[in-house]
mmCIF file of C-alpha atoms and ligand atoms in Angstrom:
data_model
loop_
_atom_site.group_PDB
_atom_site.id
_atom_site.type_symbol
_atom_site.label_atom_id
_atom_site.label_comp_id
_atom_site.label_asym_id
_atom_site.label_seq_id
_atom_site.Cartn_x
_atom_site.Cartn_y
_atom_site.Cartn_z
ATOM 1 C CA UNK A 1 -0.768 26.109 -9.936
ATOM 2 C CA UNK A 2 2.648 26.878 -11.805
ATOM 3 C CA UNK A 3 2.539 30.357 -10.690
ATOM 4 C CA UNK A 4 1.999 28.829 -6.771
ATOM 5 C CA UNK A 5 4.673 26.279 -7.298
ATOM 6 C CA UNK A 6 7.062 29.050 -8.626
ATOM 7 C CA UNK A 7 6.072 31.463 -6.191
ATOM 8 C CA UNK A 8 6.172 28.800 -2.859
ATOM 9 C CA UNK A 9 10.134 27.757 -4.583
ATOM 10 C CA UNK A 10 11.479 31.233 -4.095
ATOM 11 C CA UNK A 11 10.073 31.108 -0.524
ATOM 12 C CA UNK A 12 11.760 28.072 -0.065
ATOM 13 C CA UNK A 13 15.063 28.987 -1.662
ATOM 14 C CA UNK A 14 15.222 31.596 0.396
ATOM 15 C CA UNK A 15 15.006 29.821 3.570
ATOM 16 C CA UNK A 16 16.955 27.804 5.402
ATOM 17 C CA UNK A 17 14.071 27.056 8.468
ATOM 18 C CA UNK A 18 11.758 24.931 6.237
ATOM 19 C CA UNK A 19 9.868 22.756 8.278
ATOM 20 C CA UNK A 20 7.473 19.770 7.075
ATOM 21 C CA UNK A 21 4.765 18.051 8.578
ATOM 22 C CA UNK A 22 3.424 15.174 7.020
ATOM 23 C CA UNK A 23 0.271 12.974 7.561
ATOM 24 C CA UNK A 24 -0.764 9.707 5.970
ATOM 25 C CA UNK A 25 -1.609 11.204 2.461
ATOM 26 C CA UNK A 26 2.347 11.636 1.958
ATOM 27 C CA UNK A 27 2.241 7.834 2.264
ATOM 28 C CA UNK A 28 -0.542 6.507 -0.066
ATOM 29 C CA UNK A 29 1.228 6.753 -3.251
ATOM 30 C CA UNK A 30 3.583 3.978 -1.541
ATOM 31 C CA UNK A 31 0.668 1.878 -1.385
ATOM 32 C CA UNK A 32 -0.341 2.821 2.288
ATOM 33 C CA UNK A 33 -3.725 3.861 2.365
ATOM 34 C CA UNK A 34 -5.055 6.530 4.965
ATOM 35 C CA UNK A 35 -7.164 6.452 7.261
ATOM 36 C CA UNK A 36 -9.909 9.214 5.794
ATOM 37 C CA UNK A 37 -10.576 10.755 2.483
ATOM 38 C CA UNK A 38 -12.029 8.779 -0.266
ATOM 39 C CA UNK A 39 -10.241 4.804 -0.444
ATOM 40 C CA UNK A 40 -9.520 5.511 3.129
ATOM 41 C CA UNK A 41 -9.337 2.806 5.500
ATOM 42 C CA UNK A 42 -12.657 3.892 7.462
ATOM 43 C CA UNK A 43 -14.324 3.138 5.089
ATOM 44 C CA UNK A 44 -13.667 -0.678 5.666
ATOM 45 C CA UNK A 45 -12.638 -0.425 8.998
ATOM 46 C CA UNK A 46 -14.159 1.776 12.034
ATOM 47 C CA UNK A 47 -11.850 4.199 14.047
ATOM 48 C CA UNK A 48 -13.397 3.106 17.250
ATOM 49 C CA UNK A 49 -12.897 -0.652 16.470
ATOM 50 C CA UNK A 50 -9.865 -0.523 14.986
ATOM 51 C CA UNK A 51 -8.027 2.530 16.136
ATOM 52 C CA UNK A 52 -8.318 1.935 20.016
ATOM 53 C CA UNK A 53 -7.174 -0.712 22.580
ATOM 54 C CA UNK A 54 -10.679 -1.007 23.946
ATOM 55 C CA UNK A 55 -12.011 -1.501 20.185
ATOM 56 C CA UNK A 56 -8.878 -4.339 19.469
ATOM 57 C CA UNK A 57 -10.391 -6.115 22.628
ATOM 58 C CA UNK A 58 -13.966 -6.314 21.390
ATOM 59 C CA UNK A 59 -12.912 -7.797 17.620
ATOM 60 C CA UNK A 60 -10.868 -10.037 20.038
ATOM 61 C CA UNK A 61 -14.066 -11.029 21.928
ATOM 62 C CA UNK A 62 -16.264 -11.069 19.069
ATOM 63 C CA UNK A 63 -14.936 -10.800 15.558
ATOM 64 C CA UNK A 64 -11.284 -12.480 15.846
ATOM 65 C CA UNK A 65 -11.433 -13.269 11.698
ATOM 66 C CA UNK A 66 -11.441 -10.050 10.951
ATOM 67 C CA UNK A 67 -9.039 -8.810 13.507
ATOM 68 C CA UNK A 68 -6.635 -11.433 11.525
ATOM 69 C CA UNK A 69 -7.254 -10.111 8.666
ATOM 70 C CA UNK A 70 -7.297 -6.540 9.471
ATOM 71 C CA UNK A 71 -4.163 -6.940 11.477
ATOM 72 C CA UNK A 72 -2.394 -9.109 8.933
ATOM 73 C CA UNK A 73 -3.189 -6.472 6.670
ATOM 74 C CA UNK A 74 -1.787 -3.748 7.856
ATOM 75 C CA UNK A 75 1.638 -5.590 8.597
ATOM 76 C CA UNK A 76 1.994 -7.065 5.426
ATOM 77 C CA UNK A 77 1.194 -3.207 3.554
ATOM 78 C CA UNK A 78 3.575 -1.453 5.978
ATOM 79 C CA UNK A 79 6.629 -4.422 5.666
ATOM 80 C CA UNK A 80 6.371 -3.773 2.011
ATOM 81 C CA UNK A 81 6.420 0.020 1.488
ATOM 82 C CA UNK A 82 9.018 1.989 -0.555
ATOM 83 C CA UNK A 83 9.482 5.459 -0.182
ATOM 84 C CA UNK A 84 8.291 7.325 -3.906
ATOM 85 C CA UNK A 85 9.674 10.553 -6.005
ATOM 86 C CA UNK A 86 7.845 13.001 -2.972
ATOM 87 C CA UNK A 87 9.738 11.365 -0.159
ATOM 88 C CA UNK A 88 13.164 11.237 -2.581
ATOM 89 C CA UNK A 89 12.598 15.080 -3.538
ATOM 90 C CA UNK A 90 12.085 16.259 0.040
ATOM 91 C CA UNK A 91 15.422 14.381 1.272
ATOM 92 C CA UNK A 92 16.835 16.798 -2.035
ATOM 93 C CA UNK A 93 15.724 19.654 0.177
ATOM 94 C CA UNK A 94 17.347 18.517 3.462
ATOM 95 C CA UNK A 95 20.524 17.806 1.287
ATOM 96 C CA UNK A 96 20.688 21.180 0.061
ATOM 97 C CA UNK A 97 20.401 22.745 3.656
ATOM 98 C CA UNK A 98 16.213 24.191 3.036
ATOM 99 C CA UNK A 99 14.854 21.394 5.288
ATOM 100 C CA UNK A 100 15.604 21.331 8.850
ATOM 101 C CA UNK A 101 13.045 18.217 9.981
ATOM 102 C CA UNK A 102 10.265 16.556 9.443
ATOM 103 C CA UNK A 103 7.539 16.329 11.389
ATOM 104 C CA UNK A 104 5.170 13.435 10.970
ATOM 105 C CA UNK A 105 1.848 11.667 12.191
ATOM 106 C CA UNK A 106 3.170 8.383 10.343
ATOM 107 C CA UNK A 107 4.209 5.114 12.035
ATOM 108 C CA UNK A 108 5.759 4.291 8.896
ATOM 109 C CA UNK A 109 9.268 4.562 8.256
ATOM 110 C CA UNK A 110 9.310 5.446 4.927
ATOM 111 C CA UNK A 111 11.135 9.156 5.655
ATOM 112 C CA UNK A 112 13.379 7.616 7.345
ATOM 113 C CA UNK A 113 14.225 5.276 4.760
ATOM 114 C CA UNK A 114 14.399 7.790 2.134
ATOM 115 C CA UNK A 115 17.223 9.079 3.807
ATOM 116 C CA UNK A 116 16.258 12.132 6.405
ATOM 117 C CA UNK A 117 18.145 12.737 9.471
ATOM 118 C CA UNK A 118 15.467 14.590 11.371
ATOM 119 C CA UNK A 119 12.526 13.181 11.573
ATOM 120 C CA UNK A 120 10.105 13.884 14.637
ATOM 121 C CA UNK A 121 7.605 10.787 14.956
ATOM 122 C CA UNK A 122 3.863 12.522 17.073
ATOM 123 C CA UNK A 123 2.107 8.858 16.476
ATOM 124 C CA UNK A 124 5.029 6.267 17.160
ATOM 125 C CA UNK A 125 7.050 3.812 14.799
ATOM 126 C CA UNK A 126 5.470 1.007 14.063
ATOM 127 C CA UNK A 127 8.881 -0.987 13.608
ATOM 128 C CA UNK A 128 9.422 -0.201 17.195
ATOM 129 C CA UNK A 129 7.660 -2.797 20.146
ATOM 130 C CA UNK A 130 7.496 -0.727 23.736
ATOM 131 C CA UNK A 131 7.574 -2.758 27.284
ATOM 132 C CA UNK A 132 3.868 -2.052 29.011
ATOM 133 C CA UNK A 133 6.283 -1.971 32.146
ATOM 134 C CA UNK A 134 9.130 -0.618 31.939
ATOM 135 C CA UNK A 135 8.944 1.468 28.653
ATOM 136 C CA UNK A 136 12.336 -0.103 27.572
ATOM 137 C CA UNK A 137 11.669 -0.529 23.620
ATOM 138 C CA UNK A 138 13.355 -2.760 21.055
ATOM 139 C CA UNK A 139 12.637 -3.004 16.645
ATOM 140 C CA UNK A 140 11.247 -4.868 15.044
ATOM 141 C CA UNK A 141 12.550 -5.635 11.332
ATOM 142 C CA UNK A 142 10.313 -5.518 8.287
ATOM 143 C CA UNK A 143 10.867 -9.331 7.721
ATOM 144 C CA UNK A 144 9.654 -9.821 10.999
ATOM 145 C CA UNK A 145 6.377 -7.749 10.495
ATOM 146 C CA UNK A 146 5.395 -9.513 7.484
ATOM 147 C CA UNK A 147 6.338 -12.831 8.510
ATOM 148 C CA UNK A 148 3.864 -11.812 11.486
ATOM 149 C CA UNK A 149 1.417 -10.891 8.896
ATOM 150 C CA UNK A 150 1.532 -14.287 7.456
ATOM 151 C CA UNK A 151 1.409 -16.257 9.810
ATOM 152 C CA UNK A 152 -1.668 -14.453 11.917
ATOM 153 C CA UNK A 153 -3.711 -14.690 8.595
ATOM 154 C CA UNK A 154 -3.051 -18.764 8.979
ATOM 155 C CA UNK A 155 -5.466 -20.806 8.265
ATOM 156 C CA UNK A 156 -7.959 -20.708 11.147
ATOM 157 C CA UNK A 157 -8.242 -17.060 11.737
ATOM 158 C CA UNK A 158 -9.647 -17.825 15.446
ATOM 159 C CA UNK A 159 -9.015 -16.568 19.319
ATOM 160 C CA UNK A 160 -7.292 -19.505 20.006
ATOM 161 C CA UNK A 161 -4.557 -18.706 16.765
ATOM 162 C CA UNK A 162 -4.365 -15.063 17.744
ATOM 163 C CA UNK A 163 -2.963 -15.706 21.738
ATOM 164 C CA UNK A 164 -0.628 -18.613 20.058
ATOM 165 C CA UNK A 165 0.620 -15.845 17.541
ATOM 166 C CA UNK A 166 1.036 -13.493 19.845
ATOM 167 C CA UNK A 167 2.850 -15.565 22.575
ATOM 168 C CA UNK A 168 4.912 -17.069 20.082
ATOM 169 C CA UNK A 169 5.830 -14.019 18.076
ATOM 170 C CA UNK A 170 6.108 -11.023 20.244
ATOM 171 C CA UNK A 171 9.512 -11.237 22.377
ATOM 172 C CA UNK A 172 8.817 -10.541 25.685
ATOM 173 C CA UNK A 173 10.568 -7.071 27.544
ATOM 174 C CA UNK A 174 14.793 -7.695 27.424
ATOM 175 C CA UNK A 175 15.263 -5.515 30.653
ATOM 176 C CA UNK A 176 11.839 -6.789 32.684
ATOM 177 C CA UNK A 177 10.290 -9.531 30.450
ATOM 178 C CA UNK A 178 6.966 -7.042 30.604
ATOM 179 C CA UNK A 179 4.944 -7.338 27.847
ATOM 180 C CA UNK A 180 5.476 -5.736 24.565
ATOM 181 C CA UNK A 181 3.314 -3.826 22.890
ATOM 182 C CA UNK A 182 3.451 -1.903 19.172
ATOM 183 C CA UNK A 183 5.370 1.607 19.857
ATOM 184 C CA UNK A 184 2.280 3.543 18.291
ATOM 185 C CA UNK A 185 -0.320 6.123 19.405
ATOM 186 C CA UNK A 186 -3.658 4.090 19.565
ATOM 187 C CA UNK A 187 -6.788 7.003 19.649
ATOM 188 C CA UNK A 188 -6.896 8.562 23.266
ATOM 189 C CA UNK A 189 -3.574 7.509 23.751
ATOM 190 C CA UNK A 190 -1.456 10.751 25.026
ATOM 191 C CA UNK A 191 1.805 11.780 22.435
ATOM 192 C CA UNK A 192 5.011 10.754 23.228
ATOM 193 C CA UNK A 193 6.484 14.099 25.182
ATOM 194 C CA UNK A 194 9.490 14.702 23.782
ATOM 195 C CA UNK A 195 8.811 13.847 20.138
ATOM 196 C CA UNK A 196 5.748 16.769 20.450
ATOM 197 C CA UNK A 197 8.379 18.992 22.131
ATOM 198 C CA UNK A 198 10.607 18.846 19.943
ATOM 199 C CA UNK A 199 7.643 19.298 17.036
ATOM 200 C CA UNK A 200 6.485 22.538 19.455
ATOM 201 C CA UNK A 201 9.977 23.867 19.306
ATOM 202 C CA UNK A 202 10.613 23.495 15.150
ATOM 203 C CA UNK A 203 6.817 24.648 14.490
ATOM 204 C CA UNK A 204 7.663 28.451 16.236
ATOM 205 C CA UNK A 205 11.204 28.526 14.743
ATOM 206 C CA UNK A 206 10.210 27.661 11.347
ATOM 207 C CA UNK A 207 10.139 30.248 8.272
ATOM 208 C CA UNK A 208 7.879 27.716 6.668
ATOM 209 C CA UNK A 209 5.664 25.092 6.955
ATOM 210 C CA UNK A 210 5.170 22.359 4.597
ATOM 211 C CA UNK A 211 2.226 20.367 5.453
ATOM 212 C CA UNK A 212 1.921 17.113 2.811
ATOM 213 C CA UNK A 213 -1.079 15.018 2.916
ATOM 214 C CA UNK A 214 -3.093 15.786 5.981
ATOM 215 C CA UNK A 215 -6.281 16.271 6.515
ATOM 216 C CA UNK A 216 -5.344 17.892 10.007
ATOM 217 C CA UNK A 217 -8.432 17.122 12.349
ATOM 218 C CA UNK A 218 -6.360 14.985 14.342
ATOM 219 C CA UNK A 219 -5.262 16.640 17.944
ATOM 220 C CA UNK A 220 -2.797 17.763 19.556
ATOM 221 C CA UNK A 221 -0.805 16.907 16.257
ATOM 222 C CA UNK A 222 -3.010 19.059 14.015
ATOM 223 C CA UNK A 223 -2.192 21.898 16.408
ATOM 224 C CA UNK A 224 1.456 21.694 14.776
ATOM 225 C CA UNK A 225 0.480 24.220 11.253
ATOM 226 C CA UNK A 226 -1.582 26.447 13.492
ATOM 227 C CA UNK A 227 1.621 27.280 15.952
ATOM 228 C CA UNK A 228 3.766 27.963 13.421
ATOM 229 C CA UNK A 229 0.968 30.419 11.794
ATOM 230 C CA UNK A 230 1.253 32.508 15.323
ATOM 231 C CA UNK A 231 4.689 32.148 15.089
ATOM 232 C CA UNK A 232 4.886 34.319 11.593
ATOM 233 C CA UNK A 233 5.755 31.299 9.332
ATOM 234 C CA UNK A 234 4.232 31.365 6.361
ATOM 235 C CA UNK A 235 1.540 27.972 5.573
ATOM 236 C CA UNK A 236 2.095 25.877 2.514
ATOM 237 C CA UNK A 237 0.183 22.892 2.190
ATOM 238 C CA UNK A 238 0.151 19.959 -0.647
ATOM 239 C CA UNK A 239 -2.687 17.700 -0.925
ATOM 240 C CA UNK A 240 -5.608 15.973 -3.087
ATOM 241 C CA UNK A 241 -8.138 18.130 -1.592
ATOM 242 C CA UNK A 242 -8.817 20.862 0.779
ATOM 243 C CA UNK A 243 -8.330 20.685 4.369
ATOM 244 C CA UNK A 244 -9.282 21.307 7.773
ATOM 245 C CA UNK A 245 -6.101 23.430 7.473
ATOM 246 C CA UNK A 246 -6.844 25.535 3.950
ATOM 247 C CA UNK A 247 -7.896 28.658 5.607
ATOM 248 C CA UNK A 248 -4.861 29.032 7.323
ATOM 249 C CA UNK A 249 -2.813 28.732 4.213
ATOM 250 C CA UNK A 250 -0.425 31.022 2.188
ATOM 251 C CA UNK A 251 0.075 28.805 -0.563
ATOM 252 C CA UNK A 252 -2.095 25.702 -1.485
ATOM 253 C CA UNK A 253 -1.331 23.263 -4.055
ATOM 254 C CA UNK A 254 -3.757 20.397 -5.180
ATOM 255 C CA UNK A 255 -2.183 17.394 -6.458
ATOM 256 C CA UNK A 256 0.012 14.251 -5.255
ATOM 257 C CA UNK A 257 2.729 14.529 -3.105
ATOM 258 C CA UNK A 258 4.503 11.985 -5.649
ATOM 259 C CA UNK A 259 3.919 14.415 -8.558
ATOM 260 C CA UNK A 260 4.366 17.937 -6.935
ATOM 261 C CA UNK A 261 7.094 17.518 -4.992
ATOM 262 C CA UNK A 262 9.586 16.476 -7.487
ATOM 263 C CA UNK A 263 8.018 19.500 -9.286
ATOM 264 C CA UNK A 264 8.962 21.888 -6.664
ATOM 265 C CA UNK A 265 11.910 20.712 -5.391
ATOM 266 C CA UNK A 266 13.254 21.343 -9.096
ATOM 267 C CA UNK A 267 12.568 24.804 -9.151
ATOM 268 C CA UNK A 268 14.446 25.376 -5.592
ATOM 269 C CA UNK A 269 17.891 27.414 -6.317
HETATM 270 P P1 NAD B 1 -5.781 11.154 7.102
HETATM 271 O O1 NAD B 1 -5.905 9.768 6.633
HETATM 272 O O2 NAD B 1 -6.773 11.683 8.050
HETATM 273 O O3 NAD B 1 -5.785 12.164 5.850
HETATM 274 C C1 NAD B 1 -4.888 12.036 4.791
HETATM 275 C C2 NAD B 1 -5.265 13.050 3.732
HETATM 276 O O4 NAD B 1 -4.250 13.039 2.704
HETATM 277 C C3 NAD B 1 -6.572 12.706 3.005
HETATM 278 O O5 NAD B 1 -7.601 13.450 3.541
HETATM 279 C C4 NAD B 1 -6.311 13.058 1.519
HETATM 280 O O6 NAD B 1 -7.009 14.187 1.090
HETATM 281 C C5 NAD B 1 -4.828 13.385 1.469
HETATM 282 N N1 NAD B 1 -4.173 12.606 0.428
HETATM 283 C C6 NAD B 1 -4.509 11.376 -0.046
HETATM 284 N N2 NAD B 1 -3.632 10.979 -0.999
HETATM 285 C C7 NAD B 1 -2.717 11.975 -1.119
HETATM 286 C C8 NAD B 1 -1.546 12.164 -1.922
HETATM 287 N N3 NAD B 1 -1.160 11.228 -2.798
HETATM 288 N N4 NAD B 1 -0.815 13.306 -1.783
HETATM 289 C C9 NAD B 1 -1.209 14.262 -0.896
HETATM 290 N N5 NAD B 1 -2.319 14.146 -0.119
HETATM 291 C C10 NAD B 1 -3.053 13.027 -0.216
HETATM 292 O O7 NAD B 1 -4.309 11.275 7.647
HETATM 293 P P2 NAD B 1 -3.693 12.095 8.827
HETATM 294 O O8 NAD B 1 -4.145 13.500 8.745
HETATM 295 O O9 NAD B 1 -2.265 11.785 8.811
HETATM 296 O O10 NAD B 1 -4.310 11.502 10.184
HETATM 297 C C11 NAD B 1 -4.673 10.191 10.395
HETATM 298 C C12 NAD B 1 -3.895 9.432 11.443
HETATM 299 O O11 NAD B 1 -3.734 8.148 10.893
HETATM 300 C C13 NAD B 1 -2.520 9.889 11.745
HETATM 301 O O12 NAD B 1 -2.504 10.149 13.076
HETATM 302 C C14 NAD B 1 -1.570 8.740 11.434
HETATM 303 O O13 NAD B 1 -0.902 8.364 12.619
HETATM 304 C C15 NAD B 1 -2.464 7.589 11.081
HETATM 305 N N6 NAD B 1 -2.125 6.862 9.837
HETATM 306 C C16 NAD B 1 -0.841 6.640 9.500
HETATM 307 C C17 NAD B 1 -0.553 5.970 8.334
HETATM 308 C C18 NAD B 1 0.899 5.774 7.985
HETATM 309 O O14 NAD B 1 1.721 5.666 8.888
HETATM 310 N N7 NAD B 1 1.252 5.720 6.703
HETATM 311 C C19 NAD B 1 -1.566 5.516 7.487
HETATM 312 C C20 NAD B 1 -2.898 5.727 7.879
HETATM 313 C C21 NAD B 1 -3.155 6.412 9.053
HETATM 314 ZN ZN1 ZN B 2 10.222 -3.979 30.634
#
């Protein structure tokens, strides 16, 4: 691995079109689990269920507990997040000009937050709600999303509790009063088309691609590392374990993206 990391810094150092593209494995060591791999959140909660509009509806219908609970969750985990030493060390790398953007599958904010200018969302922000109507969108702060988290886990997780929470909680549309709905990218939901634009357009320019903690089976978004391939960049990818994405790969490094990172970005010149 040394002998990767040293080899994947002089690449880096010098470039000045470094590219990454992150997916929810960048995210877990801030106590955001992902969706696959193992602790994943498939494993407690199914993709179709939980992952689509249609599936929301049914747990509505049928299972409104553990739509609470799931939803409550997942508000309360994503208000809470920090960015860690990965996120910290790739803002070093945009602040000494090697980074150009980041493009990410997260609805977190934690990039953001860590300090990067550029950062190209494919799946939405969940601290963003989006008028069904109009489009017009609005934040949403992370006191409010875990005081929404609270409160939907109440006491009587039922239908009846979830309509109140949502009626009471969710603003309605400032431009149209349209409903609001969460800014993100539910399964079968198309991309937003600039954001994946914009992604296109840094994937062919880049030197390099730095792909951190994705397991890349998700499309169009996983089509990102195999553009910039045919564009002549050369493939680096951090993560726990192989990926759909390996074979494609100049340099692979297994590990963290909390531990190698830091690693890495210290060896940049
Ligand atoms: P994924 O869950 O499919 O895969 C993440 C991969 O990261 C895992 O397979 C694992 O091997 C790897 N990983 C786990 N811990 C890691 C670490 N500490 N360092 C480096 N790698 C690590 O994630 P995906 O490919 O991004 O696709 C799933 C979809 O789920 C995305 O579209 C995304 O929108 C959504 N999602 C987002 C969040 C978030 O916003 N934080 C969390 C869960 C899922
Ligand atoms: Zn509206």
């Amino acid at each position: 691995m040394e002998k990767t990391l040293e080899c994947l810094a002089e690449n880096i150092s010098a470039s000045q079109k470094v590219v990454a593209f992150s997916g929810a494995g960048f995210s877990a060591e801030s106590g955001i689990p992902t969706f696959r791999g193992s602790g994943g959140l498939w494993e407690r909660y199914h993709p179709s269920l939980y992952g689509t509009i249609p599936g929301l509806l049914t747990l509505f219908a049928l299972r409104p507990s553990r739509l609470c609970s799931f939803t409550s969750d997942a508000l309360c985990t994503f208000s809470q997040a920090e960015p860690h030493s990965g996120h910290r060390a790739l803002v070093e790398l945009e602040h000494r000009g090697h980074l150009r953007s980041v493009i990410t599958q997260n609805i977190d904010d934690l990039h953001e937050r860590a300090g990067h200018r550029n950062v190209i969302k494919l799946h939405g922000d969940l601290y963003c709600l989006r008028c069904s109507r109009c489009g017009t969108r609005t934040s949403v702060s992370r006191g409010d999303l875990r005081s929404w988290g609270e409160v939907i886990q109440g006491r009587r997780p039922t239908r009846r509790h979830l309509v109140r929470c949502v009626r009471t909680l969710v603003p309605r549309c400032p431009s149209c009063s349209g409903t609001m709905r969460p800014d993100v990218v539910f399964f079968g939901e198309s991309l937003p088309t600039e954001q994946l634009s914009r992604a296109l357009v840094e994937a062919r320019e880049c030197e390099l691609l730095l792909i951190i903690g994705t397991s890349g089976v998700v499309f169009p978004a996983a089509s990102i590392p195999y553009v910039a391939k045919e564009s002549g960049a050369l493939i680096a990818e951090i993560r726990t374990e192989p990926s759909a994405i390996t074979s494609i790969t100049d340099f692979f490094i297994t590990g963290p993206s909390g531990r190698v990172l830091p690693e890495l970005s210290m060896r940049v010149s």
